[in-house]
Short mmCIF file of C-alpha atoms and ligand atoms in Angstrom, two decimals:
data_model
loop_
_atom_site.label_atom_id
_atom_site.label_comp_id
_atom_site.label_asym_id
_atom_site.label_seq_id
_atom_site.Cartn_x
_atom_site.Cartn_y
_atom_site.Cartn_z
CA MET A 1 -21.64 36.08 37.47
CA GLY A 2 -24.75 33.88 38.01
CA GLY A 3 -26.09 31.81 35.12
CA VAL A 4 -26.45 28.04 34.93
CA LYS A 5 -23.87 25.27 35.13
CA ALA A 6 -24.11 21.58 34.42
CA VAL A 7 -22.33 18.70 36.12
CA ILE A 8 -22.31 15.38 34.29
CA LEU A 9 -21.51 12.40 36.49
CA VAL A 10 -19.36 10.30 34.23
CA GLY A 11 -18.13 7.64 36.68
CA GLY A 12 -15.03 5.77 35.60
CA PRO A 13 -13.57 2.74 33.89
CA SER A 14 -14.05 0.23 36.70
CA LYS A 15 -17.79 0.10 36.01
CA GLY A 16 -17.24 -0.81 32.38
CA THR A 17 -17.56 -4.56 32.88
CA ARG A 18 -21.16 -4.69 31.63
CA PHE A 19 -19.93 -2.96 28.52
CA ARG A 20 -17.52 -5.69 27.50
CA PRO A 21 -16.31 -6.43 24.89
CA LEU A 22 -16.69 -2.86 23.64
CA SER A 23 -14.85 -1.30 26.57
CA LEU A 24 -11.84 -3.50 25.87
CA ASP A 25 -10.86 -1.12 23.11
CA ASP A 26 -9.29 2.30 23.69
CA VAL A 27 -12.62 4.11 23.74
CA PRO A 28 -14.12 4.57 27.22
CA LYS A 29 -17.80 3.70 27.51
CA LEU A 30 -18.90 7.31 27.73
CA LEU A 31 -17.38 8.11 24.35
CA PHE A 32 -18.97 5.14 22.61
CA PRO A 33 -20.91 6.39 19.58
CA ILE A 34 -24.69 6.40 19.83
CA ALA A 35 -26.48 7.74 16.74
CA GLY A 36 -23.08 8.83 15.45
CA LYS A 37 -22.08 10.93 18.47
CA PRO A 38 -20.17 10.00 21.62
CA MET A 39 -22.58 8.90 24.34
CA ILE A 40 -22.15 12.05 26.48
CA TYR A 41 -22.05 14.41 23.51
CA HIS A 42 -25.87 14.26 23.58
CA HIS A 43 -25.86 15.50 27.19
CA ILE A 44 -23.29 18.21 26.50
CA GLU A 45 -25.05 19.43 23.39
CA ALA A 46 -28.36 19.70 25.27
CA CYS A 47 -26.66 21.69 28.07
CA SER A 48 -24.95 23.97 25.55
CA ARG A 49 -28.38 25.01 24.21
CA VAL A 50 -29.62 26.25 27.61
CA LYS A 51 -29.73 30.03 27.80
CA GLY A 52 -27.22 31.36 30.34
CA ILE A 53 -25.07 28.20 30.54
CA THR A 54 -21.60 29.22 31.72
CA GLU A 55 -19.79 25.90 32.10
CA ILE A 56 -20.21 22.15 31.75
CA ILE A 57 -18.26 20.04 34.23
CA LEU A 58 -17.59 16.35 33.70
CA LEU A 59 -17.03 14.74 37.09
CA GLY A 60 -15.54 11.28 37.27
CA PHE A 61 -12.53 9.07 37.70
CA PHE A 62 -11.43 8.32 34.14
CA PRO A 63 -7.77 9.09 33.43
CA GLU A 64 -7.82 12.67 32.15
CA ASN A 65 -6.02 11.85 28.90
CA GLN A 66 -8.88 9.59 27.79
CA LEU A 67 -11.23 12.56 27.67
CA SER A 68 -9.07 15.56 26.81
CA ALA A 69 -9.30 15.39 23.00
CA PHE A 70 -13.09 14.94 23.17
CA ILE A 71 -13.45 17.85 25.60
CA GLU A 72 -11.32 20.15 23.48
CA GLN A 73 -13.21 19.33 20.32
CA SER A 74 -16.65 19.61 21.93
CA GLN A 75 -16.01 22.96 23.54
CA LYS A 76 -14.84 24.36 20.22
CA GLU A 77 -17.79 22.93 18.36
CA LEU A 78 -20.43 23.92 20.92
CA ASN A 79 -18.80 27.12 22.07
CA VAL A 80 -19.15 26.44 25.81
CA PRO A 81 -16.40 25.92 28.42
CA ILE A 82 -16.12 22.24 29.41
CA ARG A 83 -13.97 21.17 32.35
CA TYR A 84 -13.07 17.74 33.65
CA ILE A 85 -12.80 17.27 37.40
CA ASN A 86 -10.95 14.08 38.13
CA GLU A 87 -12.09 12.48 41.39
CA VAL A 88 -9.14 11.23 43.39
CA LYS A 89 -11.04 8.02 44.09
CA VAL A 90 -14.55 6.64 43.65
CA LEU A 91 -16.64 9.02 45.74
CA GLY A 92 -20.17 8.02 44.72
CA THR A 93 -22.80 10.04 42.90
CA ALA A 94 -23.03 12.64 45.70
CA GLY A 95 -19.50 12.31 47.11
CA GLY A 96 -17.83 14.05 44.17
CA LEU A 97 -20.36 16.88 44.21
CA SER A 98 -19.62 17.44 47.91
CA ARG A 99 -15.87 17.14 47.64
CA TYR A 100 -15.54 19.52 44.66
CA ARG A 101 -18.24 21.91 45.81
CA GLU A 102 -16.02 25.00 45.62
CA GLN A 103 -14.84 24.30 42.10
CA ILE A 104 -18.37 23.51 40.97
CA LEU A 105 -19.81 26.66 42.50
CA GLN A 106 -17.05 28.92 41.19
CA GLY A 107 -18.66 31.97 39.52
CA ASN A 108 -21.77 31.60 41.74
CA PRO A 109 -24.20 29.94 39.34
CA ASP A 110 -27.88 30.55 40.11
CA TYR A 111 -28.83 26.97 39.21
CA LEU A 112 -27.12 23.74 38.23
CA PHE A 113 -28.10 20.68 36.25
CA VAL A 114 -26.76 17.35 37.43
CA LEU A 115 -26.96 14.58 34.84
CA HIS A 116 -26.14 10.90 34.94
CA SER A 117 -24.09 9.98 31.89
CA ASP A 118 -25.53 6.50 31.46
CA ILE A 119 -28.96 7.54 30.21
CA CYS A 120 -30.47 8.73 26.97
CA CYS A 121 -33.47 11.06 26.66
CA ALA A 122 -34.53 14.30 24.98
CA PHE A 123 -33.05 16.40 27.84
CA PRO A 124 -35.80 19.04 28.15
CA LEU A 125 -33.46 21.17 30.24
CA GLU A 126 -35.06 24.60 29.69
CA ASP A 127 -38.43 23.19 30.80
CA LEU A 128 -36.84 21.48 33.79
CA LEU A 129 -35.13 24.74 34.78
CA ASN A 130 -38.37 26.72 34.50
CA PHE A 131 -40.18 24.10 36.57
CA HIS A 132 -37.41 24.27 39.19
CA ILE A 133 -37.54 28.08 39.34
CA LYS A 134 -41.33 28.01 39.61
CA HIS A 135 -41.42 25.51 42.48
CA LYS A 136 -38.63 27.18 44.50
CA ARG A 137 -37.22 24.02 46.11
CA ILE A 138 -33.57 23.06 46.40
CA CYS A 139 -33.82 20.17 43.96
CA THR A 140 -36.01 19.01 41.09
CA ILE A 141 -35.78 15.40 39.96
CA MET A 142 -36.90 14.53 36.44
CA GLY A 143 -39.21 11.52 36.69
CA THR A 144 -40.88 9.45 34.02
CA ARG A 145 -43.47 6.70 34.06
CA ILE A 146 -42.47 3.24 32.84
CA GLN A 147 -44.21 -0.12 32.74
CA LYS A 148 -45.02 -1.22 36.27
CA GLU A 149 -43.21 -4.54 36.06
CA TYR A 150 -39.83 -2.89 35.40
CA ALA A 151 -40.10 0.05 37.79
CA ASN A 152 -38.40 -1.62 40.74
CA GLN A 153 -35.14 -1.87 38.77
CA TYR A 154 -34.80 1.91 39.13
CA GLY A 155 -35.16 4.66 41.73
CA CYS A 156 -38.91 4.92 42.36
CA LEU A 157 -40.58 8.24 43.13
CA ILE A 158 -43.84 8.94 44.90
CA ARG A 159 -44.97 12.42 44.03
CA ASP A 160 -47.80 14.55 45.37
CA GLU A 161 -49.79 15.18 42.20
CA ASN A 162 -50.97 18.59 43.43
CA THR A 163 -47.75 20.09 44.75
CA ALA A 164 -45.23 17.98 42.72
CA GLU A 165 -43.40 17.31 46.00
CA LEU A 166 -41.33 14.15 46.35
CA ILE A 167 -43.01 12.31 49.19
CA HIS A 168 -41.06 9.08 49.12
CA TYR A 169 -37.97 7.76 47.33
CA ALA A 170 -37.07 4.06 47.10
CA GLU A 171 -34.01 2.91 45.19
CA LYS A 172 -34.63 -0.42 43.44
CA PRO A 173 -37.30 -1.51 45.95
CA GLU A 174 -38.08 -5.20 46.35
CA THR A 175 -41.80 -4.66 45.92
CA PHE A 176 -43.78 -2.25 43.79
CA VAL A 177 -43.66 1.34 45.03
CA SER A 178 -44.42 3.54 42.02
CA ASP A 179 -44.23 3.46 38.24
CA MET A 180 -42.60 6.88 38.21
CA ILE A 181 -38.85 6.50 38.15
CA ASN A 182 -35.82 8.72 38.58
CA CYS A 183 -34.38 9.63 35.15
CA GLY A 184 -30.98 10.69 36.53
CA VAL A 185 -31.54 14.30 35.46
CA TYR A 186 -31.73 16.95 38.18
CA CYS A 187 -31.86 20.69 38.54
CA ILE A 188 -30.53 22.04 41.83
CA SER A 189 -30.05 25.37 43.56
CA PRO A 190 -26.68 26.13 45.18
CA SER A 191 -28.26 25.68 48.65
CA PHE A 192 -28.61 21.97 47.80
CA PHE A 193 -24.91 21.70 48.64
CA ASP A 194 -25.57 22.94 52.20
CA ILE A 195 -28.42 20.50 52.69
CA MET A 196 -26.25 17.74 51.24
CA ALA A 197 -23.52 18.58 53.78
CA LYS A 198 -26.04 18.57 56.64
CA THR A 199 -27.64 15.32 55.52
CA THR A 200 -24.19 13.76 55.28
CA LYS A 201 -23.33 14.94 58.79
CA ASP A 202 -26.60 13.53 60.13
CA LEU A 203 -25.93 10.24 58.38
CA GLN A 204 -22.40 10.14 59.76
CA GLU A 205 -23.65 10.74 63.29
CA SER A 206 -26.41 8.18 63.09
CA LEU A 207 -24.03 5.61 61.66
CA GLN A 208 -21.80 6.13 64.70
CA ASN A 209 -24.63 6.12 67.19
CA VAL A 210 -27.04 3.46 66.09
CA THR A 211 -26.66 -0.27 66.06
CA LEU A 212 -25.07 -1.80 63.00
CA ASP A 213 -28.34 -3.34 61.91
CA SER A 214 -30.18 -0.05 61.56
CA TYR A 215 -28.53 0.86 58.27
CA PRO A 216 -28.05 -1.38 55.29
CA GLU A 217 -24.53 -2.76 55.20
CA ILE A 218 -23.95 -1.13 51.82
CA THR A 219 -24.54 2.36 53.26
CA LYS A 220 -22.08 1.78 56.09
CA LYS A 221 -19.46 0.20 53.88
CA GLY A 222 -19.72 2.87 51.20
CA PHE A 223 -19.59 5.57 53.81
CA GLU A 224 -16.49 4.11 55.44
CA GLN A 225 -14.83 4.13 52.04
CA GLY A 226 -15.78 7.77 51.58
CA ARG A 227 -18.62 7.14 49.11
CA LEU A 228 -21.87 9.03 49.24
CA ARG A 229 -24.84 8.26 47.02
CA LEU A 230 -27.21 10.93 45.83
CA GLU A 231 -30.14 8.54 45.64
CA GLN A 232 -30.03 6.47 48.82
CA ASP A 233 -28.06 8.78 51.12
CA ILE A 234 -29.52 12.17 50.11
CA PHE A 235 -32.87 11.79 48.33
CA VAL A 236 -34.23 9.10 50.67
CA PRO A 237 -33.90 11.21 53.85
CA LEU A 238 -34.93 14.42 52.07
CA ALA A 239 -38.14 12.94 50.61
CA GLY A 240 -41.20 14.30 52.38
CA THR A 241 -39.35 17.30 53.82
CA ASN A 242 -40.64 19.82 51.28
CA SER A 243 -37.19 20.13 49.71
CA ILE A 244 -37.54 18.24 46.41
CA VAL A 245 -40.09 18.34 43.61
CA VAL A 246 -40.54 15.93 40.70
CA TYR A 247 -40.78 17.18 37.12
CA PRO A 248 -42.93 14.76 35.12
CA TYR A 249 -41.18 14.03 31.82
CA VAL A 250 -43.06 12.51 28.93
CA GLY A 251 -40.75 11.35 26.18
CA PHE A 252 -38.16 8.71 25.42
CA TRP A 253 -35.80 7.59 28.17
CA ARG A 254 -33.54 4.62 28.53
CA GLN A 255 -30.50 3.59 30.53
CA ILE A 256 -27.24 2.79 28.76
CA LYS A 257 -25.92 -0.10 30.78
CA ASN A 258 -24.70 -3.05 28.79
CA ALA A 259 -22.95 -3.37 25.46
CA GLY A 260 -26.22 -3.92 23.56
CA SER A 261 -27.96 -0.80 24.87
CA PRO A 262 -26.40 1.60 22.30
CA VAL A 263 -28.49 -0.11 19.60
CA TYR A 264 -31.76 0.58 21.43
CA CYS A 265 -30.71 4.08 22.48
CA GLN A 266 -29.53 4.88 18.96
CA GLU A 267 -33.01 4.10 17.70
CA LEU A 268 -34.47 6.64 20.14
CA TYR A 269 -31.95 9.34 19.30
CA LEU A 270 -32.33 8.79 15.55
CA SER A 271 -36.08 9.22 15.65
CA HIS A 272 -35.47 12.35 17.74
CA TYR A 273 -33.06 13.59 15.02
CA ALA A 274 -35.77 12.95 12.42
CA LYS A 275 -37.88 15.56 14.20
CA THR A 276 -35.19 17.96 15.39
CA LYS A 277 -32.14 17.62 13.10
CA PRO A 278 -33.17 15.80 9.91
CA GLU A 279 -30.09 17.18 8.15
CA LEU A 280 -27.95 14.65 10.07
CA LEU A 281 -29.74 11.70 8.48
CA ALA A 282 -28.56 10.01 5.27
CA LYS A 283 -30.71 10.04 2.16
CA GLY A 284 -30.75 7.74 -0.86
CA ASP A 285 -32.77 5.19 -2.79
CA ASN A 286 -31.48 2.33 -0.67
CA ILE A 287 -31.63 4.12 2.67
CA ILE A 288 -34.61 3.07 4.75
CA GLY A 289 -35.74 5.07 7.78
CA ASN A 290 -33.26 6.83 10.04
CA VAL A 291 -29.61 6.24 9.19
CA VAL A 292 -26.39 8.16 9.87
CA ILE A 293 -23.41 7.54 7.60
CA HIS A 294 -20.07 9.18 8.34
CA PRO A 295 -18.85 11.21 5.35
CA THR A 296 -15.63 9.15 5.10
CA ALA A 297 -17.49 5.81 4.84
CA THR A 298 -17.99 4.21 1.42
CA VAL A 299 -21.26 2.45 0.93
CA ASP A 300 -21.99 0.65 -2.33
CA PRO A 301 -25.19 2.07 -3.83
CA THR A 302 -26.67 -1.43 -4.08
CA ALA A 303 -26.39 -1.95 -0.29
CA LYS A 304 -29.68 -1.53 1.54
CA ILE A 305 -29.21 0.29 4.83
CA GLY A 306 -31.69 0.99 7.63
CA PRO A 307 -33.67 1.61 9.61
CA ASP A 308 -31.66 2.65 12.65
CA VAL A 309 -28.10 2.24 11.50
CA TYR A 310 -24.88 4.14 12.12
CA ILE A 311 -21.94 3.61 9.80
CA GLY A 312 -18.71 5.05 11.21
CA PRO A 313 -15.60 6.68 9.74
CA ASN A 314 -13.75 4.85 6.92
CA VAL A 315 -16.12 1.88 6.97
CA LYS A 316 -16.49 0.04 3.66
CA VAL A 317 -19.81 -1.55 2.79
CA GLY A 318 -19.84 -3.80 -0.29
CA LYS A 319 -22.40 -4.67 -2.95
CA GLY A 320 -25.77 -6.04 -1.96
CA VAL A 321 -25.08 -5.78 1.79
CA ARG A 322 -28.12 -5.50 4.07
CA ILE A 323 -27.81 -3.73 7.45
CA PHE A 324 -30.48 -2.76 9.94
CA HIS A 325 -30.67 -1.77 13.63
CA SER A 326 -26.88 -1.87 13.91
CA ILE A 327 -23.73 0.12 14.65
CA ILE A 328 -20.72 -0.39 12.40
CA LEU A 329 -17.60 1.09 13.97
CA ASP A 330 -14.63 2.80 12.35
CA GLU A 331 -12.58 1.13 9.62
CA THR A 332 -14.63 -2.03 9.47
CA GLU A 333 -15.25 -3.74 6.16
CA ILE A 334 -18.52 -5.48 5.38
CA LYS A 335 -18.01 -7.54 2.24
CA GLY A 336 -20.58 -8.11 -0.51
CA HIS A 337 -24.01 -9.57 0.32
CA ALA A 338 -23.30 -9.87 4.06
CA CYS A 339 -26.27 -9.24 6.29
CA ILE A 340 -25.96 -7.41 9.65
CA LEU A 341 -29.03 -7.20 11.88
CA TYR A 342 -29.30 -5.98 15.49
CA SER A 343 -25.54 -6.02 15.92
CA ILE A 344 -22.57 -3.88 16.85
CA ILE A 345 -19.47 -4.55 14.78
CA GLY A 346 -16.32 -3.36 16.57
CA TRP A 347 -13.57 -1.22 15.13
CA ARG A 348 -11.39 -2.56 12.26
CA SER A 349 -13.30 -5.81 11.85
CA GLU A 350 -13.95 -7.70 8.66
CA ILE A 351 -17.17 -9.49 7.81
CA GLY A 352 -16.87 -11.91 4.88
CA PHE A 353 -19.02 -12.27 1.75
CA TRP A 354 -22.55 -13.60 2.38
CA ALA A 355 -21.95 -13.83 6.16
CA ARG A 356 -24.96 -13.23 8.42
CA ILE A 357 -24.41 -11.53 11.77
CA GLU A 358 -27.61 -11.16 13.76
CA GLY A 359 -28.92 -10.35 17.21
CA VAL A 360 -32.30 -11.11 18.70
CA PRO A 361 -33.76 -7.84 19.96
CA ASN A 362 -35.08 -7.54 23.47
CA TYR A 363 -37.08 -4.38 23.78
CA THR A 364 -37.81 -4.52 27.49
CA PRO A 365 -36.52 -1.43 29.27
CA PHE A 366 -34.85 -3.67 31.83
CA LEU A 367 -31.39 -3.81 30.41
CA TYR A 368 -29.78 -6.32 32.74
CA SER A 369 -32.09 -9.01 31.47
CA GLN A 370 -30.11 -12.18 31.28
CA ASP A 371 -32.44 -13.95 28.86
CA LYS A 372 -29.73 -15.83 26.99
CA ARG A 373 -31.88 -16.35 23.92
CA LYS A 374 -32.12 -12.64 23.31
CA GLY A 375 -29.59 -9.89 22.81
CA ILE A 376 -27.67 -7.70 20.45
CA THR A 377 -24.77 -9.50 18.78
CA ILE A 378 -21.52 -7.73 19.64
CA ILE A 379 -18.34 -8.27 17.69
CA GLY A 380 -15.26 -6.88 19.48
CA ALA A 381 -12.60 -4.85 17.68
CA GLY A 382 -10.41 -6.42 15.01
CA ALA A 383 -12.50 -9.58 14.59
CA GLN A 384 -12.73 -11.44 11.30
CA ALA A 385 -15.78 -13.41 10.24
CA ASN A 386 -15.34 -15.83 7.34
CA GLY A 387 -17.71 -15.69 4.40
CA GLU A 388 -21.06 -17.53 4.48
CA ILE A 389 -21.13 -18.15 8.24
CA ILE A 390 -24.01 -17.32 10.58
CA VAL A 391 -23.33 -15.71 13.96
CA SER A 392 -26.54 -15.38 15.91
CA ASN A 393 -27.01 -13.79 19.35
CA CYS A 394 -23.32 -13.93 20.30
CA ILE A 395 -20.77 -11.80 22.10
CA VAL A 396 -17.37 -12.01 20.47
CA MET A 397 -14.24 -10.77 22.21
CA PRO A 398 -11.80 -8.64 20.18
CA HIS A 399 -9.47 -10.08 17.53
CA LYS A 400 -11.31 -13.38 17.12
CA GLN A 401 -11.36 -15.32 13.86
CA LEU A 402 -14.86 -16.70 13.30
CA ASP A 403 -14.70 -19.65 10.97
CA ARG A 404 -17.92 -21.54 11.65
CA ASN A 405 -21.51 -20.87 12.66
CA TYR A 406 -22.15 -19.74 16.25
CA CYS A 407 -25.44 -19.36 18.11
CA ASN A 408 -26.11 -18.05 21.68
CA GLU A 409 -22.42 -18.10 22.61
CA ILE A 410 -19.87 -15.88 24.26
CA ILE A 411 -16.73 -16.35 22.20
CA LEU A 412 -13.71 -15.66 24.41
P1 GTP E 501 -26.71 0.73 39.00
O1 GTP E 501 -28.01 0.25 38.44
O2 GTP E 501 -26.26 0.01 40.22
O3 GTP E 501 -25.64 0.88 37.97
O4 GTP E 501 -27.05 2.17 39.55
P2 GTP E 501 -27.47 3.44 38.73
O5 GTP E 501 -27.99 3.13 37.41
O6 GTP E 501 -28.29 4.32 39.60
O7 GTP E 501 -26.09 4.07 38.44
P3 GTP E 501 -25.12 4.74 39.47
O8 GTP E 501 -25.85 5.37 40.57
O9 GTP E 501 -24.03 3.80 39.79
O10 GTP E 501 -24.57 5.85 38.50
C1 GTP E 501 -25.34 6.91 38.01
C2 GTP E 501 -24.41 7.82 37.22
O11 GTP E 501 -23.42 8.34 38.06
C3 GTP E 501 -23.69 7.13 36.08
O12 GTP E 501 -23.63 8.00 34.99
C4 GTP E 501 -22.30 6.86 36.64
O13 GTP E 501 -21.33 6.92 35.63
C5 GTP E 501 -22.12 8.00 37.61
N1 GTP E 501 -21.35 7.60 38.80
C6 GTP E 501 -21.51 6.48 39.54
N2 GTP E 501 -20.63 6.47 40.57
C7 GTP E 501 -19.91 7.61 40.46
C8 GTP E 501 -18.85 8.18 41.22
O14 GTP E 501 -18.36 7.63 42.20
N3 GTP E 501 -18.37 9.38 40.80
C9 GTP E 501 -18.87 10.02 39.70
N4 GTP E 501 -18.35 11.19 39.38
N5 GTP E 501 -19.85 9.51 38.96
C10 GTP E 501 -20.38 8.34 39.33
#
């Protein structure tokens, strides 16, 4: 049958802690809307546009029922088979690929994409595939350059500029290694699975034979629990063996890690829409820049919206409201003259008249930054903010009643 398949590593709910309070609702992190579409819809849509794509597999350990409606709807809409493979336990980024090898390789695809779900970018998959075919190695990693000072928070790649070969891979190194980082987007040939099996066997043997100190504790522990990591356990030993090349990507890229990241990633996707799908963006006298408004939302014509806003299904926005750089989730009501800036307002919340809900943006690409004076304000589902209050740089757990001003607080 041949063709191309894609495997999206979706992980599971246990890693959702950095996404609180938004993951406390029924929606798993990977279906959280970014620029009006579930987080992994962007990945799936990009895969569906690749010529010769035969199947998209989501691989992870979410309960199947949390994803089934989304999968059904997406495969209808995008006209591509989508399958969920539910890992029996946490197997790691390479463990699941190894364990479900036969299912993944069913139909004998010629090439496969492997994508992390927790990233946003333009997914230049056709280009990546052509690069992979041209270089004839078992794996191509998409790399991008970022500011030097943040590079060591990611997987760092050293690439031979003439041959594109991956010479050295260091996952989150302590000192500077390279400003080219792993984007979490790969193209592999089926033989990658054989090399992965061999590398795993070698690792297993050396873990049995060498002294405990020779491998980092995390490798041993993960391995004992049956976890295998693509980055540290496979790419590190394969670097410099003429097996992997690095595709240099120039374009937007960002990780989606904590609850505030959808606001930054939405901005990137919306400006991408402006170039590629302008029909998705709202238009109107009081719409500024890139905005998506769900057709079931009602927005008073005197409200000034944008740039970089998503207004979800059945949201009501009153007179004179001002919203920018924010995500307003389903069935929320923003009453007259309220102001929402750099915030995410959870499902079914209510923001009172003249209230001001604001975040303090932090545009560094390093998303774990714990600078407490900066951040997107997050209001969990079903919260109610009284009129005329100011909530600034706060995280508010679901179903809270906010009846005074708050600043730099986590409201439990
Ligand atoms: P951290 O910075 O420690 O979070 O590492 P990272 O950003 O490299 O992320 P990680 O390697 O943990 O995950 C990369 C992608 O793989 C994400 O989309 C995860 O959801 C997914 N993932 C992580 N662990 C697993 C796993 O055990 N199984 C599956 N199927 N996916 C996983």
